[in-house]
mmCIF file of C-alpha atoms in Angstrom:
data_model
loop_
_atom_site.group_PDB
_atom_site.id
_atom_site.type_symbol
_atom_site.label_atom_id
_atom_site.label_comp_id
_atom_site.label_asym_id
_atom_site.label_seq_id
_atom_site.Cartn_x
_atom_site.Cartn_y
_atom_site.Cartn_z
ATOM 1 C CA MET A 1 -21.664 23.459 52.692
ATOM 2 C CA LYS A 2 -19.310 20.915 54.192
ATOM 3 C CA LYS A 3 -21.613 18.225 52.710
ATOM 4 C CA LEU A 4 -21.979 19.687 49.208
ATOM 5 C CA VAL A 5 -18.173 20.035 48.916
ATOM 6 C CA THR A 6 -17.693 16.405 50.421
ATOM 7 C CA PHE A 7 -20.475 15.308 47.631
ATOM 8 C CA ALA A 8 -18.692 17.316 45.038
ATOM 9 C CA LEU A 9 -15.226 15.862 45.847
ATOM 10 C CA ALA A 10 -16.855 12.512 45.849
ATOM 11 C CA VAL A 11 -17.961 13.192 42.260
ATOM 12 C CA TYR A 12 -14.759 14.303 41.291
ATOM 13 C CA LEU A 13 -13.004 11.466 42.678
ATOM 14 C CA LEU A 14 -15.444 8.920 41.009
ATOM 15 C CA VAL A 15 -15.213 10.775 37.468
ATOM 16 C CA THR A 16 -11.445 10.890 37.811
ATOM 17 C CA CYS A 17 -11.395 7.202 38.601
ATOM 18 C CA LEU A 18 -13.728 6.253 35.613
ATOM 19 C CA TYR A 19 -11.579 8.379 33.530
ATOM 20 C CA ALA A 20 -8.552 6.596 34.526
ATOM 21 C CA ALA A 21 -9.895 3.285 34.084
ATOM 22 C CA GLY A 22 -11.228 4.316 30.713
ATOM 23 C CA ALA A 23 -7.644 5.498 29.811
ATOM 24 C CA GLU A 24 -5.946 2.317 30.920
ATOM 25 C CA GLY A 25 -8.378 0.177 28.993
ATOM 26 C CA THR A 26 -7.149 1.712 25.437
ATOM 27 C CA ARG A 27 -3.900 2.149 23.711
ATOM 28 C CA THR A 28 -2.871 3.693 20.489
ATOM 29 C CA PHE A 29 -1.770 1.296 17.483
ATOM 30 C CA VAL A 30 0.069 2.842 14.634
ATOM 31 C CA ASP A 31 -0.968 0.933 11.455
ATOM 32 C CA SER A 32 0.917 0.303 8.276
ATOM 33 C CA THR A 33 -0.235 3.641 6.987
ATOM 34 C CA GLY A 34 0.871 5.717 9.882
ATOM 35 C CA ARG A 35 -2.531 6.355 11.299
ATOM 36 C CA GLU A 36 -2.752 6.490 14.878
ATOM 37 C CA VAL A 37 -5.840 4.494 15.911
ATOM 38 C CA GLU A 38 -7.151 4.161 19.450
ATOM 39 C CA LEU A 39 -7.963 0.436 20.323
ATOM 40 C CA PRO A 40 -9.053 -1.292 23.412
ATOM 41 C CA GLU A 41 -6.108 -2.616 25.445
ATOM 42 C CA LYS A 42 -7.187 -6.214 24.917
ATOM 43 C CA ILE A 43 -8.363 -7.423 21.572
ATOM 44 C CA GLU A 44 -10.987 -10.479 21.601
ATOM 45 C CA ARG A 45 -13.226 -9.924 18.879
ATOM 46 C CA ILE A 46 -12.142 -9.013 15.104
ATOM 47 C CA ALA A 47 -13.731 -8.361 11.944
ATOM 48 C CA LEU A 48 -12.012 -8.418 8.578
ATOM 49 C CA SER A 49 -12.126 -6.353 5.357
ATOM 50 C CA GLY A 50 -11.880 -9.132 2.835
ATOM 51 C CA PRO A 51 -10.648 -12.346 1.645
ATOM 52 C CA LEU A 52 -6.864 -11.630 1.914
ATOM 53 C CA ALA A 53 -7.353 -10.467 5.556
ATOM 54 C CA GLN A 54 -9.435 -13.657 6.118
ATOM 55 C CA ILE A 55 -6.312 -16.064 5.339
ATOM 56 C CA VAL A 56 -3.715 -14.165 7.021
ATOM 57 C CA VAL A 57 -5.457 -13.444 10.355
ATOM 58 C CA PHE A 58 -6.965 -16.932 10.494
ATOM 59 C CA ALA A 59 -3.537 -18.333 11.052
ATOM 60 C CA LEU A 60 -2.978 -16.112 14.149
ATOM 61 C CA ALA A 61 -6.307 -15.537 15.656
ATOM 62 C CA PRO A 62 -9.155 -17.775 14.364
ATOM 63 C CA ASP A 63 -10.822 -17.698 17.660
ATOM 64 C CA MET A 64 -11.126 -14.149 17.819
ATOM 65 C CA LEU A 65 -13.248 -13.931 14.487
ATOM 66 C CA VAL A 66 -16.744 -12.371 14.874
ATOM 67 C CA GLY A 67 -17.495 -13.060 11.199
ATOM 68 C CA ILE A 68 -15.672 -13.659 7.760
ATOM 69 C CA ALA A 69 -15.220 -11.522 4.623
ATOM 70 C CA VAL A 70 -16.450 -14.237 2.287
ATOM 71 C CA ASP A 71 -17.691 -17.674 2.330
ATOM 72 C CA TRP A 72 -15.086 -20.372 2.740
ATOM 73 C CA SER A 73 -14.079 -22.134 -0.429
ATOM 74 C CA ALA A 74 -15.907 -25.681 -1.377
ATOM 75 C CA THR A 75 -12.940 -27.609 -0.400
ATOM 76 C CA ALA A 76 -12.091 -25.590 2.802
ATOM 77 C CA GLU A 77 -14.395 -28.125 4.953
ATOM 78 C CA GLN A 78 -11.708 -30.751 4.390
ATOM 79 C CA TYR A 79 -8.907 -28.647 6.115
ATOM 80 C CA LEU A 80 -10.440 -25.983 8.251
ATOM 81 C CA PRO A 81 -12.174 -26.578 11.859
ATOM 82 C CA THR A 82 -15.914 -26.832 11.303
ATOM 83 C CA ALA A 83 -16.440 -24.497 14.095
ATOM 84 C CA TYR A 84 -15.654 -21.563 11.521
ATOM 85 C CA TYR A 85 -18.355 -22.430 9.218
ATOM 86 C CA SER A 86 -21.117 -20.790 11.574
ATOM 87 C CA LEU A 87 -19.365 -17.506 11.331
ATOM 88 C CA PRO A 88 -21.683 -14.665 9.565
ATOM 89 C CA VAL A 89 -20.429 -13.312 6.329
ATOM 90 C CA LEU A 90 -19.866 -9.650 6.865
ATOM 91 C CA GLY A 91 -18.755 -8.657 3.199
ATOM 92 C CA GLN A 92 -15.626 -7.034 1.832
ATOM 93 C CA LEU A 93 -14.440 -3.553 1.783
ATOM 94 C CA TYR A 94 -12.508 -3.706 -1.582
ATOM 95 C CA GLY A 95 -12.851 -5.821 -4.507
ATOM 96 C CA THR A 96 -15.861 -6.885 -6.740
ATOM 97 C CA LYS A 97 -17.436 -9.395 -4.903
ATOM 98 C CA GLY A 98 -19.798 -7.485 -2.857
ATOM 99 C CA GLU A 99 -19.394 -4.647 -0.226
ATOM 100 C CA LEU A 100 -19.038 -4.638 3.501
ATOM 101 C CA ASN A 101 -22.540 -5.018 5.326
ATOM 102 C CA LEU A 102 -22.137 -2.341 7.668
ATOM 103 C CA GLU A 103 -25.499 -3.721 9.493
ATOM 104 C CA GLU A 104 -24.033 -6.878 9.816
ATOM 105 C CA LEU A 105 -20.895 -5.751 11.035
ATOM 106 C CA LEU A 106 -22.132 -3.691 13.681
ATOM 107 C CA ALA A 107 -24.355 -6.777 14.772
ATOM 108 C CA ALA A 108 -21.392 -8.751 15.049
ATOM 109 C CA ASP A 109 -19.877 -6.120 17.510
ATOM 110 C CA PRO A 110 -16.109 -6.408 16.801
ATOM 111 C CA GLN A 111 -13.485 -4.233 18.525
ATOM 112 C CA VAL A 112 -11.499 -3.846 15.385
ATOM 113 C CA VAL A 113 -11.714 -4.256 11.568
ATOM 114 C CA ILE A 114 -8.559 -5.350 10.068
ATOM 115 C CA ASP A 115 -7.611 -4.810 6.288
ATOM 116 C CA VAL A 116 -4.654 -6.621 5.305
ATOM 117 C CA GLY A 117 -2.896 -6.344 1.812
ATOM 118 C CA GLU A 118 -1.388 -3.635 -0.462
ATOM 119 C CA THR A 119 -1.524 -0.128 0.472
ATOM 120 C CA LYS A 120 -4.127 1.225 -1.998
ATOM 121 C CA ASP A 121 -4.610 4.786 -3.104
ATOM 122 C CA GLY A 122 -6.784 6.777 -0.713
ATOM 123 C CA ILE A 123 -6.961 4.004 2.142
ATOM 124 C CA GLU A 124 -6.303 6.423 4.993
ATOM 125 C CA GLU A 125 -9.447 8.344 4.088
ATOM 126 C CA ASP A 126 -11.637 5.229 3.682
ATOM 127 C CA LEU A 127 -10.672 3.971 6.991
ATOM 128 C CA ASP A 128 -10.991 7.205 8.808
ATOM 129 C CA ALA A 129 -14.316 7.723 7.262
ATOM 130 C CA LEU A 130 -15.476 3.993 8.189
ATOM 131 C CA THR A 131 -14.184 4.537 11.794
ATOM 132 C CA GLU A 132 -16.111 7.484 12.144
ATOM 133 C CA GLN A 133 -19.127 6.343 10.642
ATOM 134 C CA THR A 134 -19.263 2.916 12.473
ATOM 135 C CA GLY A 135 -17.465 3.784 15.882
ATOM 136 C CA ILE A 136 -15.296 0.839 15.124
ATOM 137 C CA PRO A 137 -11.488 1.311 14.453
ATOM 138 C CA PHE A 138 -10.551 0.066 11.159
ATOM 139 C CA VAL A 139 -6.501 -0.655 10.720
ATOM 140 C CA HIS A 140 -4.615 -1.554 8.095
ATOM 141 C CA VAL A 141 -1.641 -3.973 7.808
ATOM 142 C CA THR A 142 0.448 -4.076 4.676
ATOM 143 C CA ALA A 143 1.138 -7.729 3.195
ATOM 144 C CA MET A 144 3.729 -8.306 0.457
ATOM 145 C CA LEU A 145 5.123 -11.972 0.024
ATOM 146 C CA SER A 146 8.392 -10.711 0.812
ATOM 147 C CA THR A 147 7.586 -9.141 3.950
ATOM 148 C CA LEU A 148 5.101 -11.214 5.447
ATOM 149 C CA ASP A 149 7.363 -11.665 8.632
ATOM 150 C CA GLU A 150 6.733 -8.126 9.250
ATOM 151 C CA THR A 151 2.870 -8.447 8.710
ATOM 152 C CA TYR A 152 2.604 -10.986 11.265
ATOM 153 C CA ALA A 153 4.783 -8.936 13.718
ATOM 154 C CA LYS A 154 2.168 -6.118 13.342
ATOM 155 C CA LEU A 155 -0.667 -8.143 13.574
ATOM 156 C CA GLY A 156 0.721 -9.866 16.774
ATOM 157 C CA GLU A 157 1.267 -6.237 18.478
ATOM 158 C CA LEU A 158 -2.296 -5.621 17.434
ATOM 159 C CA VAL A 159 -4.009 -8.374 18.649
ATOM 160 C CA GLY A 160 -1.700 -9.217 21.632
ATOM 161 C CA ARG A 161 -0.287 -12.473 20.392
ATOM 162 C CA GLU A 162 3.402 -11.666 19.823
ATOM 163 C CA GLU A 163 4.752 -15.131 20.559
ATOM 164 C CA GLU A 164 2.371 -16.938 18.230
ATOM 165 C CA ALA A 165 3.032 -14.132 15.649
ATOM 166 C CA ALA A 166 6.636 -14.557 15.814
ATOM 167 C CA GLU A 167 6.497 -18.269 15.169
ATOM 168 C CA LEU A 168 4.432 -17.341 11.989
ATOM 169 C CA ALA A 169 6.910 -14.663 10.915
ATOM 170 C CA ALA A 170 9.900 -16.813 11.156
ATOM 171 C CA TYR A 171 8.379 -19.410 9.000
ATOM 172 C CA CYS A 172 7.391 -16.850 6.517
ATOM 173 C CA ARG A 173 10.795 -15.593 6.599
ATOM 174 C CA ARG A 174 12.415 -18.997 6.174
ATOM 175 C CA VAL A 175 10.231 -19.997 3.162
ATOM 176 C CA TYR A 176 10.786 -16.892 1.545
ATOM 177 C CA ASP A 177 14.485 -16.458 1.647
ATOM 178 C CA ARG A 178 14.817 -20.307 0.881
ATOM 179 C CA ALA A 179 13.122 -19.246 -2.421
ATOM 180 C CA VAL A 180 15.297 -16.460 -3.155
ATOM 181 C CA SER A 181 18.206 -18.807 -2.731
ATOM 182 C CA ILE A 182 16.888 -21.397 -5.027
ATOM 183 C CA ALA A 183 16.236 -18.503 -7.523
ATOM 184 C CA GLN A 184 19.718 -17.241 -7.504
ATOM 185 C CA SER A 185 21.357 -20.632 -7.866
ATOM 186 C CA VAL A 186 19.494 -21.761 -10.942
ATOM 187 C CA GLU A 187 18.935 -20.743 -14.360
ATOM 188 C CA LYS A 188 15.246 -19.758 -14.221
ATOM 189 C CA VAL A 189 13.013 -21.283 -16.673
ATOM 190 C CA ASP A 190 10.862 -19.269 -19.096
ATOM 191 C CA LEU A 191 7.146 -19.802 -17.863
ATOM 192 C CA LEU A 192 3.745 -18.523 -18.288
ATOM 193 C CA TYR A 193 1.147 -18.711 -15.700
ATOM 194 C CA ILE A 194 -2.353 -18.967 -17.434
ATOM 195 C CA THR A 195 -5.799 -18.519 -16.220
ATOM 196 C CA GLY A 196 -9.364 -18.353 -17.423
ATOM 197 C CA ALA A 197 -11.900 -20.993 -18.851
ATOM 198 C CA GLU A 198 -10.323 -20.404 -22.069
ATOM 199 C CA GLY A 199 -6.630 -20.487 -21.163
ATOM 200 C CA LEU A 200 -6.565 -16.727 -22.449
ATOM 201 C CA ASN A 201 -5.401 -14.840 -19.661
ATOM 202 C CA VAL A 202 -2.078 -14.677 -18.147
ATOM 203 C CA ILE A 203 -0.605 -13.286 -14.834
ATOM 204 C CA ALA A 204 1.665 -10.604 -16.144
ATOM 205 C CA ARG A 205 5.093 -9.695 -15.087
ATOM 206 C CA ASP A 206 5.499 -6.923 -12.378
ATOM 207 C CA SER A 207 1.875 -7.309 -11.335
ATOM 208 C CA TYR A 208 0.711 -7.508 -7.566
ATOM 209 C CA HIS A 209 -0.324 -11.077 -8.410
ATOM 210 C CA SER A 210 3.000 -12.020 -9.848
ATOM 211 C CA GLU A 211 5.361 -12.122 -6.896
ATOM 212 C CA THR A 212 5.714 -15.765 -6.688
ATOM 213 C CA ILE A 213 6.174 -16.170 -10.440
ATOM 214 C CA ASP A 214 8.419 -13.644 -11.060
ATOM 215 C CA LEU A 215 10.761 -14.493 -8.143
ATOM 216 C CA LEU A 216 11.060 -18.581 -9.206
ATOM 217 C CA SER A 217 10.913 -17.994 -13.120
ATOM 218 C CA ASN A 218 11.548 -15.791 -16.093
ATOM 219 C CA ASN A 219 7.871 -14.770 -16.526
ATOM 220 C CA VAL A 220 7.588 -14.114 -20.397
ATOM 221 C CA ALA A 221 4.119 -12.366 -19.953
ATOM 222 C CA VAL A 222 5.492 -8.974 -20.554
ATOM 223 C CA VAL A 223 2.512 -6.483 -21.188
ATOM 224 C CA GLU A 224 2.182 -2.739 -21.512
ATOM 225 C CA SER A 225 -0.138 -2.369 -18.404
ATOM 226 C CA PRO A 226 -0.116 -5.592 -15.847
ATOM 227 C CA SER A 227 -3.514 -6.070 -14.500
ATOM 228 C CA SER A 228 -4.058 -5.785 -10.825
ATOM 229 C CA LYS A 229 -6.904 -8.224 -11.010
ATOM 230 C CA GLY A 230 -6.484 -11.845 -9.916
ATOM 231 C CA THR A 231 -7.928 -13.063 -13.424
ATOM 232 C CA GLY A 232 -4.689 -11.281 -14.917
ATOM 233 C CA ASN A 233 -4.543 -9.660 -18.620
ATOM 234 C CA GLU A 234 -6.506 -10.946 -21.499
ATOM 235 C CA VAL A 235 -4.463 -12.172 -24.577
ATOM 236 C CA ASP A 236 -5.084 -14.134 -27.609
ATOM 237 C CA MET A 237 -3.555 -17.294 -28.978
ATOM 238 C CA GLU A 238 -1.241 -15.749 -31.043
ATOM 239 C CA GLN A 239 0.308 -13.863 -28.339
ATOM 240 C CA LEU A 240 0.697 -17.208 -26.296
ATOM 241 C CA LEU A 241 2.213 -18.800 -29.330
ATOM 242 C CA SER A 242 4.453 -15.910 -29.715
ATOM 243 C CA TRP A 243 5.706 -16.223 -26.265
ATOM 244 C CA ASP A 244 6.085 -19.906 -26.386
ATOM 245 C CA PRO A 245 7.416 -20.703 -22.768
ATOM 246 C CA ALA A 246 9.222 -23.760 -22.057
ATOM 247 C CA THR A 247 6.782 -24.472 -18.979
ATOM 248 C CA ILE A 248 3.426 -23.595 -18.440
ATOM 249 C CA LEU A 249 1.234 -23.350 -15.073
ATOM 250 C CA PHE A 250 -2.592 -23.569 -15.485
ATOM 251 C CA ALA A 251 -4.574 -21.999 -12.673
ATOM 252 C CA PRO A 252 -7.337 -24.423 -10.947
ATOM 253 C CA ASP A 253 -10.418 -24.328 -13.290
ATOM 254 C CA SER A 254 -8.581 -23.388 -16.319
ATOM 255 C CA ILE A 255 -8.088 -25.657 -19.528
ATOM 256 C CA TYR A 256 -5.213 -27.865 -18.115
ATOM 257 C CA ASP A 257 -7.362 -31.260 -18.798
ATOM 258 C CA THR A 258 -7.789 -30.467 -22.344
ATOM 259 C CA VAL A 259 -4.826 -29.076 -23.996
ATOM 260 C CA ALA A 260 -2.936 -32.209 -24.600
ATOM 261 C CA GLN A 261 -5.657 -32.949 -27.179
ATOM 262 C CA ASP A 262 -5.898 -29.691 -28.697
ATOM 263 C CA ALA A 263 -3.803 -29.417 -32.003
ATOM 264 C CA THR A 264 -3.396 -25.591 -31.289
ATOM 265 C CA TRP A 265 -1.954 -25.879 -27.913
ATOM 266 C CA GLN A 266 0.326 -28.821 -29.240
ATOM 267 C CA ASN A 267 2.259 -25.909 -31.202
ATOM 268 C CA MET A 268 3.547 -24.616 -27.966
ATOM 269 C CA GLN A 269 6.869 -26.374 -26.510
ATOM 270 C CA ALA A 270 5.645 -26.718 -22.957
ATOM 271 C CA ILE A 271 2.311 -28.814 -24.073
ATOM 272 C CA ALA A 272 4.494 -30.520 -26.725
ATOM 273 C CA SER A 273 6.789 -31.760 -24.210
ATOM 274 C CA GLY A 274 4.544 -32.134 -21.368
ATOM 275 C CA CYS A 275 6.293 -29.542 -19.146
ATOM 276 C CA TYR A 276 3.041 -28.045 -17.659
ATOM 277 C CA SER A 277 1.162 -28.541 -14.266
ATOM 278 C CA GLU A 278 -2.139 -27.360 -12.689
ATOM 279 C CA VAL A 279 -1.519 -25.287 -9.640
ATOM 280 C CA PRO A 280 -3.190 -26.925 -6.269
ATOM 281 C CA GLU A 281 -6.079 -25.611 -4.629
ATOM 282 C CA GLY A 282 -7.344 -26.489 -1.366
ATOM 283 C CA PRO A 283 -8.636 -24.486 0.452
ATOM 284 C CA TYR A 284 -7.148 -21.661 -1.790
ATOM 285 C CA ASN A 285 -5.253 -21.439 -5.010
ATOM 286 C CA TRP A 286 -1.601 -21.949 -3.869
ATOM 287 C CA MET A 287 -0.218 -19.045 -6.302
ATOM 288 C CA GLY A 288 -2.914 -16.386 -5.019
ATOM 289 C CA PHE A 289 -6.260 -15.375 -5.999
ATOM 290 C CA PRO A 290 -6.514 -13.891 -3.184
ATOM 291 C CA PRO A 291 -2.731 -13.014 -3.253
ATOM 292 C CA SER A 292 -2.458 -13.847 0.534
ATOM 293 C CA ALA A 293 -0.164 -15.967 2.663
ATOM 294 C CA GLN A 294 -0.897 -19.164 0.855
ATOM 295 C CA ARG A 295 1.252 -17.915 -1.911
ATOM 296 C CA LEU A 296 4.063 -19.348 0.437
ATOM 297 C CA LEU A 297 2.771 -23.002 -0.691
ATOM 298 C CA GLY A 298 3.156 -21.421 -4.228
ATOM 299 C CA LEU A 299 6.914 -20.861 -3.611
ATOM 300 C CA ILE A 300 7.479 -24.305 -1.993
ATOM 301 C CA TRP A 301 5.452 -26.178 -4.620
ATOM 302 C CA MET A 302 7.224 -24.269 -7.788
ATOM 303 C CA GLY A 303 10.456 -24.598 -6.279
ATOM 304 C CA LYS A 304 10.211 -28.367 -6.383
ATOM 305 C CA VAL A 305 8.565 -28.766 -9.563
ATOM 306 C CA LEU A 306 10.546 -26.382 -11.348
ATOM 307 C CA TYR A 307 14.108 -27.009 -9.594
ATOM 308 C CA PRO A 308 13.793 -30.225 -7.825
ATOM 309 C CA GLU A 309 17.545 -30.699 -7.439
ATOM 310 C CA ALA A 310 17.944 -27.265 -5.996
ATOM 311 C CA ALA A 311 14.962 -27.614 -3.792
ATOM 312 C CA ASP A 312 16.475 -30.045 -1.274
ATOM 313 C CA TYR A 313 13.144 -30.608 0.737
ATOM 314 C CA ASP A 314 10.476 -33.188 1.328
ATOM 315 C CA LEU A 315 7.313 -31.459 -0.388
ATOM 316 C CA TYR A 316 4.853 -33.298 1.854
ATOM 317 C CA THR A 317 6.730 -32.267 4.638
ATOM 318 C CA GLU A 318 6.732 -28.579 3.702
ATOM 319 C CA VAL A 319 3.279 -28.415 2.824
ATOM 320 C CA ALA A 320 1.853 -30.455 5.984
ATOM 321 C CA GLN A 321 3.814 -27.594 8.077
ATOM 322 C CA TYR A 322 1.952 -24.929 6.354
ATOM 323 C CA TYR A 323 -1.255 -26.394 6.797
ATOM 324 C CA GLU A 324 -0.434 -27.068 10.556
ATOM 325 C CA LEU A 325 0.607 -23.446 11.237
ATOM 326 C CA PHE A 326 -1.857 -21.601 8.846
ATOM 327 C CA TYR A 327 -5.054 -23.641 8.814
ATOM 328 C CA HIS A 328 -4.553 -25.469 11.995
ATOM 329 C CA CYS A 329 -5.164 -28.941 10.861
ATOM 330 C CA GLU A 330 -3.282 -32.223 10.072
ATOM 331 C CA LEU A 331 -2.730 -32.700 6.445
ATOM 332 C CA THR A 332 -3.022 -36.374 5.620
ATOM 333 C CA GLN A 333 -0.815 -38.148 2.778
ATOM 334 C CA GLU A 334 -3.901 -38.832 0.966
ATOM 335 C CA GLN A 335 -5.117 -35.170 1.021
ATOM 336 C CA PHE A 336 -1.558 -34.093 -0.265
ATOM 337 C CA ASP A 337 -1.458 -36.462 -2.778
ATOM 338 C CA ALA A 338 -4.675 -35.320 -4.559
ATOM 339 C CA LEU A 339 -3.564 -31.579 -4.187
ATOM 340 C CA VAL A 340 -0.406 -32.168 -6.147
ATOM 341 C CA ALA A 341 -2.102 -34.787 -8.620
ATOM 342 C CA HIS A 342 -1.704 -32.912 -11.676
ATOM 343 C CA SER A 343 1.799 -31.433 -10.781
ATOM 344 C CA ALA A 344 4.760 -32.480 -12.968
ATOM 345 C CA LEU A 345 6.622 -33.719 -10.270
#
């Protein structure tokens, strides 16, 4: 009997120790939706829900990525360390460019899947269902242009890199607050941001994609239902001529190269006066698409293009700092000159 009691006690103690070790190895993380998610104490392997998260998280923890949501852009190899090109593409949770590949996700064996962006309707139910289905915790961290510092603080808590996140957060806060100060000190120009191969799409005021534009200009693209898509709202030439802004920004892969020779476009004051630019791209569109952290570059660039006297900073220095912090690369003067070649500086 004594031996049985001793054995039972030993088993009890072993189970208790294992339970305690397991408990010490986990923690509760409260994501931006208020969900309490149980995570490993130490995060080392991360997967992403989409391209917006890919840009944001890459700045803080590129070495933790077990996969990427979408392929890097064609220009990315010029800037990003090549080690990250061999990561498997796991797909994305939201959007129109494919779906999250759960088989590939499970094979990649992440400890957590991070969703970054706006808080969509029903996102709590979506993430709870995926967590239950895969056994992998899914978390959401809200990211708006005006609160990217809070985004990085939250991500730092999540992945255990509070110090590095604090540096990124401070940068985000400084750039955004400076843009606000510039906007408050000038008379904002009337502006359109035009997208699409035909130049007949606009990023409308008060859309999720228009934060940068609305802050630093008088965005004249006022429509009844602003599109939540990165391509914006489709309009016609008559509407563009009616808005007739003083300045136009063309998205990459739009019709920037041909408008100067087009008689119809020449009827717009911005084109006739040469007050138009093409938004830089590399490795992502600086104004968004996806609307992620690189929009800070949009703020820096727009401020200098539109209000050079108020934007009292060296553009190359500012852009190079962003590339170092967020892409982990040293931007050369030659690369910078190519990026801003079609800017009306």
